[in-house]
Tab-separated table of C-alpha atoms in Angstrom:
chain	number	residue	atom	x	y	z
A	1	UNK	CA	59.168	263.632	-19.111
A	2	UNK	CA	59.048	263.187	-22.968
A	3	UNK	CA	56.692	260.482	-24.171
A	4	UNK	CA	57.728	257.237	-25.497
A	5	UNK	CA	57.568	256.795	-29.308
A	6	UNK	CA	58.471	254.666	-32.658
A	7	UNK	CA	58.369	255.953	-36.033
A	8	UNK	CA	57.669	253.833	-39.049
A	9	UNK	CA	59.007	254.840	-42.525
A	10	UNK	CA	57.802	252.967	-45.045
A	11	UNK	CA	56.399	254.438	-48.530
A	12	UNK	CA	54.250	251.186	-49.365
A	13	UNK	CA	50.960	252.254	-47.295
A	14	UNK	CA	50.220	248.298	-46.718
A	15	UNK	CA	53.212	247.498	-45.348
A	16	UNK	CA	53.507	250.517	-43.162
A	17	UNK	CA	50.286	250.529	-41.678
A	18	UNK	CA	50.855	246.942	-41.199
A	19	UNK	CA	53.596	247.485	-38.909
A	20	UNK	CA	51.711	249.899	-37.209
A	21	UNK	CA	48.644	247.874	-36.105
A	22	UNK	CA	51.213	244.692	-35.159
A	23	UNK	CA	53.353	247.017	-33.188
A	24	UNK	CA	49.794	249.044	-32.037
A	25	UNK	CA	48.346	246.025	-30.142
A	26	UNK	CA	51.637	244.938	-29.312
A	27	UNK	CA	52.495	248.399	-27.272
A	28	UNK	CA	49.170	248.428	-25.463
A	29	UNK	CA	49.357	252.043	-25.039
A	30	UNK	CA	53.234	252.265	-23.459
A	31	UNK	CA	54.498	253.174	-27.158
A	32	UNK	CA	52.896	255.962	-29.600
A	33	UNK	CA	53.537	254.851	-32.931
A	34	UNK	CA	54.157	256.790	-35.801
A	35	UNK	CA	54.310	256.812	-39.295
A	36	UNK	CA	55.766	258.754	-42.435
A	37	UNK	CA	55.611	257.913	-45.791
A	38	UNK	CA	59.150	259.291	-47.113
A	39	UNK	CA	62.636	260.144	-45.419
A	40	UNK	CA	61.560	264.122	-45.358
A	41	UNK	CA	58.280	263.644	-43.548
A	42	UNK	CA	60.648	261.528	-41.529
A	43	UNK	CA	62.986	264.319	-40.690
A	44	UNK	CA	60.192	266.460	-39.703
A	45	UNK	CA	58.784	264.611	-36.610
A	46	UNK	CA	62.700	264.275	-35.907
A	47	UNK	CA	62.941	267.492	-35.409
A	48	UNK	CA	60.285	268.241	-33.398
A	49	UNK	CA	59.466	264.595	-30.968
A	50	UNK	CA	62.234	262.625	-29.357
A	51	UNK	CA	61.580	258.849	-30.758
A	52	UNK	CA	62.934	256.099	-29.311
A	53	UNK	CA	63.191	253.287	-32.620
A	54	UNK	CA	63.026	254.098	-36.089
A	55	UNK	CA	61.976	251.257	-38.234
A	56	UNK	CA	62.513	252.148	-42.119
A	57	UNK	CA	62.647	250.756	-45.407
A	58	UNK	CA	66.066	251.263	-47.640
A	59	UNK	CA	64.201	251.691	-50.898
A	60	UNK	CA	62.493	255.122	-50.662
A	61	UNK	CA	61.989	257.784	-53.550
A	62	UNK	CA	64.341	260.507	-53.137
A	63	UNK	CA	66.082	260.079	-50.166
A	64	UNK	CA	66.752	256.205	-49.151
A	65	UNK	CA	66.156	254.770	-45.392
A	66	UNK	CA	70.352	254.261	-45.363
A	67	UNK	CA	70.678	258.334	-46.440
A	68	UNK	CA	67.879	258.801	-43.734
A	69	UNK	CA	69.730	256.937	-41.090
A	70	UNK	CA	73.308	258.514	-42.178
A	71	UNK	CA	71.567	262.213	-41.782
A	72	UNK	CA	70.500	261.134	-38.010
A	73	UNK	CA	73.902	260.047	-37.282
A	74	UNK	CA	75.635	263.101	-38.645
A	75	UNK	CA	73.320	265.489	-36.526
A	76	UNK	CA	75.003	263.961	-33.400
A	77	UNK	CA	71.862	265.396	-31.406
A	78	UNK	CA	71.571	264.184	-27.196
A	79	UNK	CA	69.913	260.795	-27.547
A	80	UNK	CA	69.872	258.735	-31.179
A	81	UNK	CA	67.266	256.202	-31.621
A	82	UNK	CA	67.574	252.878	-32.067
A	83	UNK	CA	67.112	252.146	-36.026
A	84	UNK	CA	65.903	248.615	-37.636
A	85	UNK	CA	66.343	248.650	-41.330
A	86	UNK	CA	63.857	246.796	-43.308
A	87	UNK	CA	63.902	245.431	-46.815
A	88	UNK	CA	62.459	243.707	-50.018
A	89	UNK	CA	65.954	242.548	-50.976
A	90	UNK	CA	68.576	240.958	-49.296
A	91	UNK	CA	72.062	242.757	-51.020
A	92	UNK	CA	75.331	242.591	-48.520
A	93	UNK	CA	75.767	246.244	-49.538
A	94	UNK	CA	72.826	247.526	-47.101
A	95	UNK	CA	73.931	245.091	-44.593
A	96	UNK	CA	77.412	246.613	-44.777
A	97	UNK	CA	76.246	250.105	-44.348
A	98	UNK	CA	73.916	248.876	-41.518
A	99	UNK	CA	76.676	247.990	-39.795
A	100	UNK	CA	78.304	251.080	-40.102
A	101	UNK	CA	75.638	252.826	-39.261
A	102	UNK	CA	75.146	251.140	-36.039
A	103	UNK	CA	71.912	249.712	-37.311
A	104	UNK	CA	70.630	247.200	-34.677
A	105	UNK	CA	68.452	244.936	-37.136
A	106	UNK	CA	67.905	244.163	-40.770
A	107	UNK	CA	64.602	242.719	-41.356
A	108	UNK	CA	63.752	241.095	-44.804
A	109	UNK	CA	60.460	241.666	-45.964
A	110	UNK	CA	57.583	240.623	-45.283
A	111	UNK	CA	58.414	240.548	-41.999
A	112	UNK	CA	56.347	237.974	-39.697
A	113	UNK	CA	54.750	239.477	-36.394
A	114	UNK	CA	56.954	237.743	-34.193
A	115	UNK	CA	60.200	238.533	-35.969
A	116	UNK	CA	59.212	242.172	-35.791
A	117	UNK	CA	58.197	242.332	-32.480
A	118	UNK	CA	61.046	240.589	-31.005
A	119	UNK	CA	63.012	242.737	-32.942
A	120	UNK	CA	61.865	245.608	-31.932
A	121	UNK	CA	62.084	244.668	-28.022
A	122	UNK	CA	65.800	243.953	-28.703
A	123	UNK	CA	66.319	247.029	-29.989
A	124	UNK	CA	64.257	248.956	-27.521
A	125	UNK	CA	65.713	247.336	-24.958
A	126	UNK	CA	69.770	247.917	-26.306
A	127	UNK	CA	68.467	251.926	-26.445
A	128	UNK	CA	67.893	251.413	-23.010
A	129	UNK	CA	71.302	250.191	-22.087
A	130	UNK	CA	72.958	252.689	-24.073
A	131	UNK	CA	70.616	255.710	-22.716
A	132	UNK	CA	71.787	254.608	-18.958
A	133	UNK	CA	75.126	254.303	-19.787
A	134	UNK	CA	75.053	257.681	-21.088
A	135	UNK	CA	72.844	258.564	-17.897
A	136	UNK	CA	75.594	257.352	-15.283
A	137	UNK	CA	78.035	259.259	-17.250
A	138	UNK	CA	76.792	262.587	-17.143
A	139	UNK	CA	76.578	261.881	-13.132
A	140	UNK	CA	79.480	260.441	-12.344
A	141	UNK	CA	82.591	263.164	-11.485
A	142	UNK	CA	85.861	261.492	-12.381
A	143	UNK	CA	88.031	262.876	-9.472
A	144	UNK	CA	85.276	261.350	-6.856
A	145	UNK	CA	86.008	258.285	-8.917
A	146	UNK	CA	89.338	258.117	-8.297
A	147	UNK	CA	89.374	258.842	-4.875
A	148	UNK	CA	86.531	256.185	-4.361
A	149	UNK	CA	88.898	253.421	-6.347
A	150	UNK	CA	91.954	254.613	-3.905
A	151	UNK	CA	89.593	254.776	-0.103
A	152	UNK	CA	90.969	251.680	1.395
A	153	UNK	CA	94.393	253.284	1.177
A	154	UNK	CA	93.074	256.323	2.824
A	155	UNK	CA	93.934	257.409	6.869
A	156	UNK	CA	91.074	256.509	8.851
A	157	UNK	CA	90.843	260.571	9.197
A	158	UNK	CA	90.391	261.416	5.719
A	159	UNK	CA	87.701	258.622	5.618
A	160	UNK	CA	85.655	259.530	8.215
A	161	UNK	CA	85.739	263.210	6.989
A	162	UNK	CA	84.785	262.141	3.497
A	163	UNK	CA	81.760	259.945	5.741
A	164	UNK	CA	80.835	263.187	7.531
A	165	UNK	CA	80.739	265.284	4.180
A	166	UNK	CA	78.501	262.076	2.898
A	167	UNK	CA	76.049	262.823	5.948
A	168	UNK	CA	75.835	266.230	6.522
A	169	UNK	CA	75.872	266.865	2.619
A	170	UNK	CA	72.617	269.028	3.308
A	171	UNK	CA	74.025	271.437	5.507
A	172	UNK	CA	77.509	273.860	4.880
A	173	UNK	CA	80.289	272.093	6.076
A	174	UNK	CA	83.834	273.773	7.101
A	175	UNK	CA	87.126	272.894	6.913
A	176	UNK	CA	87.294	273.529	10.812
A	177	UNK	CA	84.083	271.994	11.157
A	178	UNK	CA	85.397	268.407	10.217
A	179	UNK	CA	88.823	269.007	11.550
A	180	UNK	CA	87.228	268.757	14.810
A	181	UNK	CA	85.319	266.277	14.340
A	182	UNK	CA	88.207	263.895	13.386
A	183	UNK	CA	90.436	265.258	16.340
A	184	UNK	CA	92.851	266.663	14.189
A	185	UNK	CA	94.141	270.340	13.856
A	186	UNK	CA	92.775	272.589	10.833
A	187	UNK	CA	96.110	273.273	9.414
A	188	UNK	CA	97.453	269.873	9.605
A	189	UNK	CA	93.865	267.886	8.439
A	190	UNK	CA	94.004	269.994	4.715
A	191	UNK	CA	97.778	269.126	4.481
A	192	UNK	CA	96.800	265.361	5.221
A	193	UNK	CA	93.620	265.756	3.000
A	194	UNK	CA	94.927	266.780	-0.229
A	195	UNK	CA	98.064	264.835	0.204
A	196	UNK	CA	96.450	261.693	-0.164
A	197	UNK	CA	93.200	262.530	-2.537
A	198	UNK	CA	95.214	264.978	-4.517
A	199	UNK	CA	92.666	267.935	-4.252
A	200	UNK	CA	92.062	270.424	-1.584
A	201	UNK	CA	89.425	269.783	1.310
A	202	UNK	CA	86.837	272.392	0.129
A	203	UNK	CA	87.248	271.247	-3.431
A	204	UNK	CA	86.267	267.572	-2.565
A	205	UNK	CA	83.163	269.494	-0.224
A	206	UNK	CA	82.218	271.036	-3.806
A	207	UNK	CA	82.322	268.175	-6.064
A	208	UNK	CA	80.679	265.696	-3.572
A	209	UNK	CA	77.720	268.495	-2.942
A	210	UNK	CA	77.731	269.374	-6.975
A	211	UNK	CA	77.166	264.994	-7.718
A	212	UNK	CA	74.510	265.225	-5.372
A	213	UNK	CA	72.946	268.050	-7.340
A	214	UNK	CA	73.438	266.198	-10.812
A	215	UNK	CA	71.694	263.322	-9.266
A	216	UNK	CA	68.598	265.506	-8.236
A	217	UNK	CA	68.730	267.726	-11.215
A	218	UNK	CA	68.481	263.919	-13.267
A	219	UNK	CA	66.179	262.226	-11.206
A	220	UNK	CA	63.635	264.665	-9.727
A	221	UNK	CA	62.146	267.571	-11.304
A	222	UNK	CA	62.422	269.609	-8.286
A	223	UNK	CA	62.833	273.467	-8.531
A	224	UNK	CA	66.816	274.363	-9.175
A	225	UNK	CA	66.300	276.600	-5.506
A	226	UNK	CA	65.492	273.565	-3.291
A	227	UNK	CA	68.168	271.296	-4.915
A	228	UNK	CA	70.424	274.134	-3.986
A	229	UNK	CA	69.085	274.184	-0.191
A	230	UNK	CA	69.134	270.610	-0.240
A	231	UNK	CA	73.135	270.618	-1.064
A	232	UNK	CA	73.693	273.160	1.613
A	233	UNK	CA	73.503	276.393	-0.661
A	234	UNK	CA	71.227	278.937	0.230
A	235	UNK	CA	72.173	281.280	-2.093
A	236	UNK	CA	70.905	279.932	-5.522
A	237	UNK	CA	73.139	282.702	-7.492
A	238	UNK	CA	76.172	281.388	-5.445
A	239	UNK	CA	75.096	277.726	-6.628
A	240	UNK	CA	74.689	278.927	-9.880
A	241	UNK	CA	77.908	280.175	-10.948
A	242	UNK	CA	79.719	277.067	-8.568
A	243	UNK	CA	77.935	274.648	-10.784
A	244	UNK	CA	78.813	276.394	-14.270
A	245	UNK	CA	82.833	276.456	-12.984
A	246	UNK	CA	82.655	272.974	-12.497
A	247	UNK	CA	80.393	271.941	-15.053
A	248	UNK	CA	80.413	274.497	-17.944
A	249	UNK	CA	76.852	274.775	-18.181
A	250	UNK	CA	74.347	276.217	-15.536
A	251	UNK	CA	71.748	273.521	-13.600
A	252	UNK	CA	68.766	274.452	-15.837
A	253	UNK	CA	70.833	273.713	-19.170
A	254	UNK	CA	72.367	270.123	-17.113
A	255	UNK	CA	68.939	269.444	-16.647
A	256	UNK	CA	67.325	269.937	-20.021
A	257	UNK	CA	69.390	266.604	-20.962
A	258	UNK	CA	68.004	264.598	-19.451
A	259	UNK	CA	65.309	264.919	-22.141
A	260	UNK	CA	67.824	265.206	-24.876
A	261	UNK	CA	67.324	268.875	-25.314
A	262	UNK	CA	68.807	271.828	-24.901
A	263	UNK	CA	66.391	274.671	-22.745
A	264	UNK	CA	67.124	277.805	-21.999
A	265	UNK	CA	66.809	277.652	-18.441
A	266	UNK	CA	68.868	280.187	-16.195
């Protein structure tokens, strides 16, 4: 998993690695803190750590903490950081921009220790929100949704096939198979099926095995054969190319967001 960090950006070298030694004893070790003296240097760890808060002056040679901040956006890369702006002078034309930026706090300096730590656990903490948010998302299949939102209206069949799927989701599970197992004929169940979750049987078998595989691919960092085996796929090729149809990326590439990168896995 990628480390935690905040990067200061700050070209006065008191302020900045004043920041750092408040924010230093503050993080006790859970936060690596960073620092760059102009908007470039800036761009540079950007590029190559994943930081979690970027706290930076507005009034910068060359390129400003606002144009610094506007560059990040524009990139649109996996996860943004959570930016504070801080300041010498209090003009509503950087508080504007901050705003439409999506800057979460505009600090006036100097800044005391307790308004920049508190600020900086409100940001920290609204990165966290959004990054779960965003987590949730990329696990959550909208079709399952629906049919989730709609089960009470669903024949006590279809539910206790969707409840069999949910318990044997480690094994391969037939049409026939669960057919039986609700009392009903083959034909007949799939007619009944799709007809009131508006997609086939062995489609709703794929999805529900596929969300179960997002989850692990997220969560665990278990090898991409054994989440296969562990959704009832023995053949990894075959679970390969299912979870690319569905969706449009293979597991090692669904995976590598997690970390906000892209690998090139599979």
């Amino acid at each position: 998993m990628r480390s935690r960090t905040i990067l200061i950006v700050d070209d006065e070298p008191r302020s900045r690695e004043g920041m750092k030694k408040i924010l230093g004893v503050w993080a006790a070790g859970q936060y690596e803190i960073l620092t760059a003296s102009n908007a470039m240097a800036a761009m540079q760890i950007l590029e190559e750590i994943p930081v979690e808060l970027i706290i930076t002056d507005i009034r910068m040679p060359e390129i400003s903490g606002l144009a610094l901040v506007s560059q990040l956006r524009e990139k649109k890369i996996q996860r943004q950081p959570s930016v504070i702006l801080i300041s010498g002078h209090a003009q509503f034309e950087y508080a504007q921009q901050a705003i439409h930026l999506s800057v979460m706090d505009y600090l006036l300096k100097p800044a005391s220790r307790e308004k920049l730590i508190a600020s900086v656990e409100s940001a920290l903490k609204a990165g966290e929100e959004r990054e779960h948010i965003v987590f949730m998302r990329k696990m959550t299949d909208p079709q399952l949704m629906a049919i989730r939102d709609e089960e009470a209206a669903l024949s006590d069949p279809v539910r206790q096939a969707m409840h069999y799927v949910e318990t044997h989701i480690e094994e391969a599970v037939s049409l026939q198979e669960v057919a039986a197992h609700v009392h009903l004929n083959g034909s007949y169940f799939s007619a009944l099926f799709k007809e009131q979750c508006q997609i086939t049987f062995s489609e709703y078998v794929a999805r529900r095995k596929l969300q179960k595989a997002k989850e692990l691919l997220l969560k665990t960092n278990l090898p991409i054969a054994e989440i296969a085996s562990r959704t009832g796929y023995q053949a990894v090729k075959y679970f390969n190319k299912l979870f690319k149809e569905y969706e449009g990326m293979s597991p090692g590439r669904y995976r590598s967001m997690r970390d906000g990168t892209e690998a090139h896995i599979q």
